[in-house]
Amino acid sequence: MNKGIKLDLSKVAPYVQEKEIMNMQSDISIAHNMIENKNGRGNDQLGWVDLPVYYDENEFRRIKIAAQKIREKSDALIIIGIGGSYLGARAAIEMLSHSFNNILPKDKRRNLAVFYAGNNMSSTYMYDLIHIVEEMNLSINVISKSGTTTEPAVAFRIFKKLLERKYGKEETRNRIYVTTDSKKGVLREIADREGYETFTIPDDVGGRYSVLTAVGLLPIAASGIDIDEMIRGAGDARLECRIEDLQKNPAYQYAAVRNILYKKEKIIEMIVNFEPCLHYFGEWWKQLFAESQGKDNKGIFPASVDFSTDLHSMGQYIQQGLRIMFETFINVEKPRREIFIEKDNENVDGINFLDGKSIDFINHQAFKGTVLAHNKGNVPVIVLNVPELTAYYFGYMVYFFEKSCGIGGYLMGINPFDQPGVETYKKNMFAFLGKPGYEYKKKELEGILD
């Protein structure tokens, strides 16, 4: 892979032979052409494929200007959104920022504090968030295609009123940024009426594929991350991941191996990291694959673990539980910061054998030991080696997994770009809440509950 990112399939060799992978070339070619020629199912949602090259340059400039205004005006940014409307941005911000950015003293914090709302319906979380930010200078980026999704709609109403009480309506207009549909929807109407600056969610890009649009780029840029580098990384990934030849395209190899393992009843995939800052990258990855491939009673169940932490809770099951899973490790080769172990003359803890070694060195030995242990325990292991965690590599990984996910969905024979199943719970919730138009549903549900 370009710039030193490498897909290592050596630890799936006992379970997937190279010949099996290469035998998938014809199926890969069919899926490749459906995406590149935009003639497969869900082809109206393929705008993400060429985003790293054919993006709206004017809006990209406006994003950077707005991000600078947010940083100048505010101590904190509240990102209001759920699912694909916030997970990509949170993945980038947590991956590339100081681990404790929000609690750093202002004079030591390079970036503004970032908080998240509208991604749950916990009254306790909302109360505590208001309590922590009410004395700060605030800006809001609310992200929703329609503006009617319950969680972000509730959060926006609350924080909009908070800002209006704090600053007045006129100044609030300069602190609320709306990312929504270009022409229609409740949020678009509110933004036009109130005079908020708006950014567009493209019609042909679904939420889980939207991190490289204004959905992700505005909050990411506001947090101080270089979005030019991010787009450059995604652009390089696009070039490598659009090669039809399976032998030369790591994204297609990943999709092919997943498909083969799935047919061999490996129905759970865990994305694994050894860096806590990658936790939300795992959350973004889970949504990408769950919503794209979990349908028609098909799909690999995507899970995530943070090692070495979860080795002390999940490790036993992974090692000796049901043999229905495989793992994909993200191995970061170079840490952003380093710290070394010093010798202790008393050596009560017995770890003087680590004298002079770095914590990252120890972390990598844990990584290697875990790969070998799980592999010996009959768990196929895929490794994605990433040189370091930068905006460039974030963009690269995002595109790599998006392309793999789309190709993999077509290999499974499903439409990887819709999500019809997520509407069912919403209809039930609206009925119980008494939303107008759902009275029929409430009677039906009450009958079932009785």
CSV table of C-alpha atoms in Angstrom, one decimal, residues 52-440:
chain,number,residue,atom,x,y,z
A,52,PRO,CA,-11.1,12.9,-2.5
A,53,VAL,CA,-10.7,14.4,-6.0
A,54,TYR,CA,-14.0,15.8,-7.1
A,55,TYR,CA,-15.1,17.7,-4.0
A,56,ASP,CA,-16.7,21.2,-3.8
A,57,GLU,CA,-13.6,23.4,-3.6
A,58,ASN,CA,-15.7,26.5,-2.7
A,59,GLU,CA,-17.3,24.7,0.2
A,60,PHE,CA,-13.9,23.3,1.2
A,61,ARG,CA,-12.6,26.9,1.5
A,62,ARG,CA,-15.7,28.0,3.5
A,63,ILE,CA,-15.2,25.1,5.9
A,64,LYS,CA,-11.6,26.3,6.7
A,65,ILE,CA,-12.8,29.9,7.1
A,66,ALA,CA,-15.7,28.8,9.4
A,67,ALA,CA,-13.3,26.5,11.4
A,68,GLN,CA,-11.0,29.4,12.0
A,69,LYS,CA,-13.9,31.6,13.2
A,70,ILE,CA,-15.0,28.8,15.6
A,71,ARG,CA,-11.5,28.6,17.1
A,72,GLU,CA,-11.3,32.4,17.4
A,73,LYS,CA,-14.7,32.8,19.1
A,74,SER,CA,-15.0,29.7,21.2
A,75,ASP,CA,-13.4,27.7,24.0
A,76,ALA,CA,-15.5,24.7,23.1
A,77,LEU,CA,-17.4,23.3,20.1
A,78,ILE,CA,-20.4,21.1,20.6
A,79,ILE,CA,-21.0,18.6,17.8
A,80,ILE,CA,-24.6,17.6,17.6
A,81,GLY,CA,-25.3,14.5,15.6
A,82,ILE,CA,-25.8,10.7,15.7
A,83,GLY,CA,-24.3,7.8,13.8
A,84,GLY,CA,-22.6,8.9,10.7
A,85,SER,CA,-23.2,12.5,11.5
A,86,TYR,CA,-20.7,12.5,14.3
A,87,LEU,CA,-18.7,9.2,14.4
A,88,GLY,CA,-16.3,10.0,11.7
A,89,ALA,CA,-15.5,13.4,13.1
A,90,ARG,CA,-15.1,12.0,16.6
A,91,ALA,CA,-12.9,9.2,15.3
A,92,ALA,CA,-10.5,11.7,13.7
A,93,ILE,CA,-10.5,14.2,16.6
A,94,GLU,CA,-9.8,11.6,19.2
A,95,MET,CA,-7.2,9.8,17.1
A,96,LEU,CA,-5.3,13.0,16.3
A,97,SER,CA,-5.7,15.2,19.4
A,98,HIS,CA,-4.1,15.2,22.9
A,99,SER,CA,-5.6,12.2,24.9
A,100,PHE,CA,-6.9,14.6,27.5
A,101,ASN,CA,-7.5,17.7,25.3
A,102,ASN,CA,-10.8,18.8,27.0
A,103,ILE,CA,-9.3,19.0,30.5
A,104,LEU,CA,-6.0,20.7,29.6
A,105,PRO,CA,-5.6,24.2,30.9
A,106,LYS,CA,-6.5,26.8,28.3
A,107,ASP,CA,-2.9,28.1,28.1
A,108,LYS,CA,-1.7,24.6,27.3
A,109,ARG,CA,-4.4,23.4,25.0
A,110,ARG,CA,-3.5,23.7,21.3
A,111,ASN,CA,-7.1,23.1,20.2
A,112,LEU,CA,-10.5,24.1,21.5
A,113,ALA,CA,-12.4,21.6,23.7
A,114,VAL,CA,-14.9,19.4,21.8
A,115,PHE,CA,-18.0,17.8,23.2
A,116,TYR,CA,-20.7,15.7,21.7
A,117,ALA,CA,-24.5,15.8,22.0
A,118,GLY,CA,-27.5,14.4,20.3
A,119,ASN,CA,-25.9,10.9,20.2
A,120,ASN,CA,-28.0,9.5,23.0
A,121,MET,CA,-31.2,10.2,25.0
A,122,SER,CA,-29.7,10.2,28.5
A,123,SER,CA,-31.0,13.1,30.7
A,124,THR,CA,-28.0,12.6,33.0
A,125,TYR,CA,-25.5,13.0,30.2
A,126,MET,CA,-27.3,16.1,28.9
A,127,TYR,CA,-27.5,17.7,32.3
A,128,ASP,CA,-23.9,17.0,33.0
A,129,LEU,CA,-22.8,18.3,29.6
A,130,ILE,CA,-24.7,21.6,30.2
A,131,HIS,CA,-23.1,21.9,33.6
A,132,ILE,CA,-19.6,21.5,32.2
A,133,VAL,CA,-20.0,23.9,29.2
A,134,GLU,CA,-22.4,26.6,30.4
A,135,GLU,CA,-19.6,29.0,31.5
A,136,MET,CA,-17.5,28.4,28.3
A,137,ASN,CA,-17.6,30.4,25.1
A,138,LEU,CA,-19.5,28.0,22.8
A,139,SER,CA,-20.1,27.3,19.2
A,140,ILE,CA,-22.4,24.5,17.8
A,141,ASN,CA,-22.2,22.4,14.7
A,142,VAL,CA,-25.5,20.6,14.3
A,143,ILE,CA,-25.4,17.8,11.6
A,144,SER,CA,-28.6,16.2,10.3
A,145,LYS,CA,-30.0,15.5,6.9
A,146,SER,CA,-33.6,16.1,7.9
A,147,GLY,CA,-33.4,17.8,11.2
A,148,THR,CA,-36.1,15.5,12.6
A,149,THR,CA,-34.0,12.7,14.0
A,150,THR,CA,-35.0,12.6,17.6
A,151,GLU,CA,-31.7,12.6,19.4
A,152,PRO,CA,-30.0,15.5,17.6
A,153,ALA,CA,-33.3,17.5,17.3
A,154,VAL,CA,-33.7,17.4,21.1
A,155,ALA,CA,-30.1,18.3,21.8
A,156,PHE,CA,-30.2,21.2,19.2
A,157,ARG,CA,-33.3,22.7,20.8
A,158,ILE,CA,-31.7,22.6,24.2
A,159,PHE,CA,-28.4,24.1,23.2
A,160,LYS,CA,-29.9,26.6,20.8
A,161,LYS,CA,-31.9,28.0,23.7
A,162,LEU,CA,-28.8,27.9,25.9
A,163,LEU,CA,-26.9,30.0,23.4
A,164,GLU,CA,-29.7,32.5,22.9
A,165,ARG,CA,-30.0,33.1,26.7
A,166,LYS,CA,-26.2,33.4,26.9
A,167,TYR,CA,-25.5,35.6,23.9
A,168,GLY,CA,-28.8,36.8,22.5
A,169,LYS,CA,-30.3,35.8,19.1
A,170,GLU,CA,-28.0,38.0,17.0
A,171,GLU,CA,-24.7,36.7,18.4
A,172,THR,CA,-26.1,33.2,18.4
A,173,ARG,CA,-26.3,33.4,14.6
A,174,ASN,CA,-22.6,33.7,14.5
A,175,ARG,CA,-22.1,30.6,16.7
A,176,ILE,CA,-24.3,28.0,15.1
A,177,TYR,CA,-23.2,26.1,12.0
A,178,VAL,CA,-25.6,23.8,10.3
A,179,THR,CA,-24.7,20.8,8.1
A,180,THR,CA,-27.8,19.5,6.3
A,181,ASP,CA,-29.6,18.9,3.0
A,182,SER,CA,-28.9,21.6,0.4
A,183,LYS,CA,-32.6,22.3,-0.3
A,184,LYS,CA,-35.1,20.7,2.0
A,185,GLY,CA,-35.8,19.5,5.5
A,186,VAL,CA,-36.7,21.0,8.8
A,187,LEU,CA,-33.1,21.9,9.7
A,188,ARG,CA,-32.6,23.6,6.3
A,189,GLU,CA,-35.8,25.7,7.1
A,190,ILE,CA,-34.5,26.6,10.5
A,191,ALA,CA,-31.1,27.6,9.2
A,192,ASP,CA,-32.5,29.8,6.4
A,193,ARG,CA,-35.0,31.5,8.8
A,194,GLU,CA,-32.4,32.2,11.5
A,195,GLY,CA,-29.5,33.0,9.2
A,196,TYR,CA,-27.1,30.3,10.3
A,197,GLU,CA,-24.2,29.5,8.1
A,198,THR,CA,-24.9,26.2,6.3
A,199,PHE,CA,-22.9,23.4,4.8
A,200,THR,CA,-24.2,20.6,2.6
A,201,ILE,CA,-24.7,16.9,3.1
A,202,PRO,CA,-24.5,15.6,-0.5
A,203,ASP,CA,-27.5,13.7,-1.7
A,204,ASP,CA,-25.4,10.9,-3.1
A,205,VAL,CA,-23.3,10.2,0.1
A,206,GLY,CA,-24.8,8.2,3.0
A,207,GLY,CA,-24.1,9.2,6.6
A,208,ARG,CA,-21.6,6.4,7.3
A,209,TYR,CA,-19.6,7.3,4.2
A,210,SER,CA,-19.8,11.1,4.8
A,211,VAL,CA,-16.7,11.8,7.0
A,212,LEU,CA,-14.8,13.3,4.0
A,213,THR,CA,-17.7,15.8,3.3
A,214,ALA,CA,-18.6,18.8,5.4
A,215,VAL,CA,-20.3,16.4,7.9
A,216,GLY,CA,-16.8,15.4,9.1
A,217,LEU,CA,-14.5,18.1,7.7
A,218,LEU,CA,-16.0,21.1,9.5
A,219,PRO,CA,-15.7,19.8,13.1
A,220,ILE,CA,-12.4,18.1,12.3
A,221,ALA,CA,-11.0,21.4,10.9
A,222,ALA,CA,-12.4,23.3,13.8
A,223,SER,CA,-10.5,21.1,16.2
A,224,GLY,CA,-7.3,22.1,14.5
A,225,ILE,CA,-6.6,19.1,12.3
A,226,ASP,CA,-5.2,19.5,8.8
A,227,ILE,CA,-8.0,18.5,6.5
A,228,ASP,CA,-5.9,19.1,3.4
A,229,GLU,CA,-3.6,16.3,4.6
A,230,MET,CA,-6.6,14.2,5.3
A,231,ILE,CA,-8.0,14.6,1.8
A,232,ARG,CA,-4.5,14.0,0.4
A,233,GLY,CA,-4.3,10.6,2.2
A,234,ALA,CA,-7.8,9.7,1.0
A,235,GLY,CA,-6.8,10.7,-2.6
A,236,ASP,CA,-3.8,8.4,-2.5
A,237,ALA,CA,-5.9,5.6,-1.1
A,238,ARG,CA,-8.4,6.1,-4.0
A,239,LEU,CA,-5.7,5.7,-6.6
A,240,GLU,CA,-4.5,2.4,-5.1
A,241,CYS,CA,-7.9,1.1,-4.2
A,242,ARG,CA,-9.4,1.5,-7.6
A,243,ILE,CA,-7.1,-1.0,-9.3
A,244,GLU,CA,-9.1,-3.9,-10.6
A,245,ASP,CA,-6.3,-6.4,-10.2
A,246,LEU,CA,-6.8,-8.2,-6.9
A,247,GLN,CA,-3.1,-8.9,-6.5
A,248,LYS,CA,-2.4,-5.1,-6.5
A,249,ASN,CA,-5.4,-3.8,-4.5
A,250,PRO,CA,-5.2,-4.3,-0.7
A,251,ALA,CA,-8.8,-3.1,-0.2
A,252,TYR,CA,-10.0,-5.8,-2.5
A,253,GLN,CA,-7.8,-8.4,-0.8
A,254,TYR,CA,-9.3,-7.4,2.5
A,255,ALA,CA,-12.8,-7.7,1.1
A,256,ALA,CA,-12.0,-11.1,-0.5
A,257,VAL,CA,-10.5,-12.6,2.7
A,258,ARG,CA,-13.5,-11.4,4.8
A,259,ASN,CA,-15.9,-13.0,2.3
A,260,ILE,CA,-14.0,-16.3,2.3
A,261,LEU,CA,-13.9,-16.4,6.1
A,262,TYR,CA,-17.6,-15.6,6.2
A,263,LYS,CA,-18.3,-18.6,4.0
A,264,LYS,CA,-16.3,-20.7,6.4
A,265,GLU,CA,-18.6,-19.6,9.3
A,266,LYS,CA,-16.3,-16.9,10.7
A,267,ILE,CA,-19.3,-14.6,11.4
A,268,ILE,CA,-17.7,-12.1,13.8
A,269,GLU,CA,-14.9,-9.7,13.0
A,270,MET,CA,-13.2,-7.7,15.7
A,271,ILE,CA,-11.3,-4.6,14.8
A,272,VAL,CA,-8.4,-4.4,17.3
A,273,ASN,CA,-6.2,-1.5,18.4
A,274,PHE,CA,-3.4,-1.1,20.9
A,275,GLU,CA,-3.8,2.7,21.0
A,276,PRO,CA,-6.7,4.1,23.1
A,277,CYS,CA,-7.1,7.1,20.7
A,278,LEU,CA,-8.3,4.6,18.1
A,279,HIS,CA,-11.4,3.6,20.2
A,280,TYR,CA,-13.8,5.8,18.2
A,281,PHE,CA,-12.2,4.8,14.9
A,282,GLY,CA,-13.4,1.3,15.9
A,283,GLU,CA,-16.9,2.8,16.6
A,284,TRP,CA,-16.9,4.4,13.1
A,285,TRP,CA,-15.7,1.2,11.5
A,286,LYS,CA,-18.5,-0.8,13.3
A,287,GLN,CA,-21.2,1.5,11.9
A,288,LEU,CA,-19.7,1.4,8.4
A,289,PHE,CA,-19.8,-2.4,8.2
A,290,ALA,CA,-22.9,-3.1,10.3
A,291,GLU,CA,-25.2,-0.7,8.4
A,292,SER,CA,-23.7,-1.6,5.0
A,293,GLN,CA,-23.6,-5.4,5.2
A,294,GLY,CA,-26.0,-6.4,8.0
A,295,LYS,CA,-29.1,-7.1,6.0
A,296,ASP,CA,-31.1,-9.7,4.2
A,297,ASN,CA,-30.2,-12.0,7.1
A,298,LYS,CA,-26.6,-11.8,6.1
A,299,GLY,CA,-23.4,-10.2,7.2
A,300,ILE,CA,-20.4,-10.4,9.5
A,301,PHE,CA,-21.0,-9.0,13.0
A,302,PRO,CA,-18.6,-6.2,13.5
A,303,ALA,CA,-17.1,-5.8,17.0
A,304,SER,CA,-14.3,-3.8,18.5
A,305,VAL,CA,-11.8,-4.2,21.3
A,306,ASP,CA,-9.1,-2.0,22.8
A,307,PHE,CA,-5.9,-4.0,23.7
A,308,SER,CA,-4.2,-4.5,25.9
A,309,THR,CA,-7.1,-3.3,28.1
A,310,ASP,CA,-9.6,-5.8,26.8
A,311,LEU,CA,-7.2,-8.7,26.9
A,312,HIS,CA,-8.0,-8.7,30.6
A,313,SER,CA,-11.7,-9.1,30.0
A,314,MET,CA,-12.3,-10.4,26.5
A,315,GLY,CA,-9.0,-12.3,26.0
A,316,GLN,CA,-10.2,-15.6,27.5
A,317,TYR,CA,-13.2,-15.8,25.2
A,318,ILE,CA,-11.1,-14.8,22.1
A,319,GLN,CA,-8.5,-17.4,23.0
A,320,GLN,CA,-10.8,-20.4,23.8
A,321,GLY,CA,-14.4,-19.5,23.1
A,322,LEU,CA,-16.5,-20.4,20.0
A,323,ARG,CA,-14.4,-20.4,16.9
A,324,ILE,CA,-16.7,-18.1,15.0
A,325,MET,CA,-14.5,-15.0,14.8
A,326,PHE,CA,-11.5,-13.4,13.2
A,327,GLU,CA,-9.6,-10.2,14.0
A,328,THR,CA,-8.3,-7.2,12.1
A,329,PHE,CA,-5.4,-5.5,14.0
A,330,ILE,CA,-4.5,-1.9,13.4
A,331,ASN,CA,-0.8,-1.8,14.2
A,332,VAL,CA,0.6,1.7,14.6
A,333,GLU,CA,4.4,1.5,14.0
A,334,LYS,CA,5.5,4.8,15.5
A,335,PRO,CA,3.8,6.5,18.5
A,336,ARG,CA,3.1,10.2,18.6
A,337,ARG,CA,4.9,10.5,21.9
A,338,GLU,CA,7.4,8.2,23.8
A,339,ILE,CA,8.2,7.5,27.4
A,340,PHE,CA,10.9,5.1,28.8
A,341,ILE,CA,11.1,2.9,31.9
A,342,GLU,CA,13.8,3.8,34.5
A,343,LYS,CA,15.6,1.3,36.7
A,344,ASP,CA,14.5,1.0,40.3
A,345,ASN,CA,17.3,-0.2,42.7
A,346,GLU,CA,14.8,-2.0,44.9
A,347,ASN,CA,13.0,-3.7,42.0
A,348,VAL,CA,10.1,-4.7,44.3
A,349,ASP,CA,7.8,-4.9,41.3
A,350,GLY,CA,10.3,-7.2,39.4
A,351,ILE,CA,10.3,-5.2,36.2
A,352,ASN,CA,13.9,-4.1,36.0
A,353,PHE,CA,14.3,-6.3,33.0
A,354,LEU,CA,12.4,-3.5,31.2
A,355,ASP,CA,15.0,-0.9,32.2
A,356,GLY,CA,15.6,1.5,29.3
A,357,LYS,CA,12.9,0.1,27.2
A,358,SER,CA,10.1,2.4,25.9
A,359,ILE,CA,6.4,1.8,26.8
A,360,ASP,CA,5.7,1.6,23.0
A,361,PHE,CA,8.3,-1.2,22.7
A,362,ILE,CA,6.4,-3.1,25.4
A,363,ASN,CA,3.1,-2.4,23.7
A,364,HIS,CA,4.4,-3.8,20.4
A,365,GLN,CA,5.6,-7.0,22.1
A,366,ALA,CA,2.1,-7.3,23.5
A,367,PHE,CA,0.8,-6.9,20.0
A,368,LYS,CA,3.1,-9.6,18.6
A,369,GLY,CA,2.4,-12.0,21.5
A,370,THR,CA,-1.4,-11.5,21.1
A,371,VAL,CA,-1.3,-12.1,17.3
A,372,LEU,CA,0.6,-15.4,17.8
A,373,ALA,CA,-1.5,-16.5,20.8
A,374,HIS,CA,-4.8,-15.9,19.1
A,375,ASN,CA,-3.6,-17.3,15.8
A,376,LYS,CA,-2.5,-20.5,17.6
A,377,GLY,CA,-5.9,-20.6,19.2
A,378,ASN,CA,-7.4,-20.9,15.7
A,379,VAL,CA,-8.4,-17.2,15.3
A,380,PRO,CA,-7.5,-15.9,11.8
A,381,VAL,CA,-5.7,-12.5,12.1
A,382,ILE,CA,-5.4,-9.7,9.6
A,383,VAL,CA,-3.0,-6.9,10.3
A,384,LEU,CA,-3.1,-3.4,8.9
A,385,ASN,CA,0.3,-1.8,9.5
A,386,VAL,CA,0.1,2.0,9.8
A,387,PRO,CA,3.3,4.0,10.0
A,388,GLU,CA,1.9,6.6,12.4
A,389,LEU,CA,-1.3,8.4,13.3
A,390,THR,CA,-1.6,11.5,11.2
A,391,ALA,CA,-4.3,13.3,9.3
A,392,TYR,CA,-2.9,11.8,6.1
A,393,TYR,CA,-3.2,8.2,7.4
A,394,PHE,CA,-6.7,8.8,8.9
A,395,GLY,CA,-7.9,9.8,5.4
A,396,TYR,CA,-6.1,6.8,3.9
A,397,MET,CA,-7.7,4.3,6.3
A,398,VAL,CA,-11.2,5.8,5.9
A,399,TYR,CA,-11.1,5.4,2.2
A,400,PHE,CA,-9.5,1.9,2.4
A,401,PHE,CA,-12.3,0.6,4.6
A,402,GLU,CA,-15.1,2.4,2.7
A,403,LYS,CA,-14.0,0.8,-0.6
A,404,SER,CA,-13.5,-2.6,1.0
A,405,CYS,CA,-17.0,-2.3,2.6
A,406,GLY,CA,-18.7,-1.4,-0.7
A,407,ILE,CA,-17.0,-4.2,-2.6
A,408,GLY,CA,-17.6,-6.7,0.2
A,409,GLY,CA,-21.3,-5.9,0.2
A,410,TYR,CA,-21.6,-6.6,-3.5
A,411,LEU,CA,-19.7,-9.9,-3.0
A,412,MET,CA,-22.4,-10.8,-0.4
A,413,GLY,CA,-25.1,-10.0,-2.9
A,414,ILE,CA,-26.7,-7.2,-1.0
A,415,ASN,CA,-27.0,-3.4,-1.4
A,416,PRO,CA,-24.3,-2.0,0.8
A,417,PHE,CA,-25.6,1.6,0.6
A,418,ASP,CA,-29.1,1.4,2.2
A,419,GLN,CA,-30.2,0.8,5.8
A,420,PRO,CA,-33.9,-0.1,5.8
A,421,GLY,CA,-33.7,-1.9,9.2
A,422,VAL,CA,-32.9,1.2,11.3
A,423,GLU,CA,-36.3,2.7,10.8
A,424,THR,CA,-38.3,0.0,12.7
A,425,TYR,CA,-37.3,1.1,16.2
A,426,LYS,CA,-38.0,4.8,15.3
A,427,LYS,CA,-41.6,4.0,14.3
A,428,ASN,CA,-42.2,2.1,17.6
A,429,MET,CA,-40.6,4.9,19.6
A,430,PHE,CA,-42.7,7.6,17.9
A,431,ALA,CA,-45.8,5.6,18.6
A,432,PHE,CA,-45.0,5.3,22.4
A,433,LEU,CA,-44.1,9.0,22.5
A,434,GLY,CA,-47.5,10.0,20.9
A,435,LYS,CA,-46.1,11.6,17.8
A,436,PRO,CA,-48.9,12.8,15.6
A,437,GLY,CA,-49.6,10.3,12.8
A,438,TYR,CA,-48.5,7.2,14.8
A,439,GLU,CA,-51.7,6.6,16.8
A,440,TYR,CA,-52.4,3.4,14.8
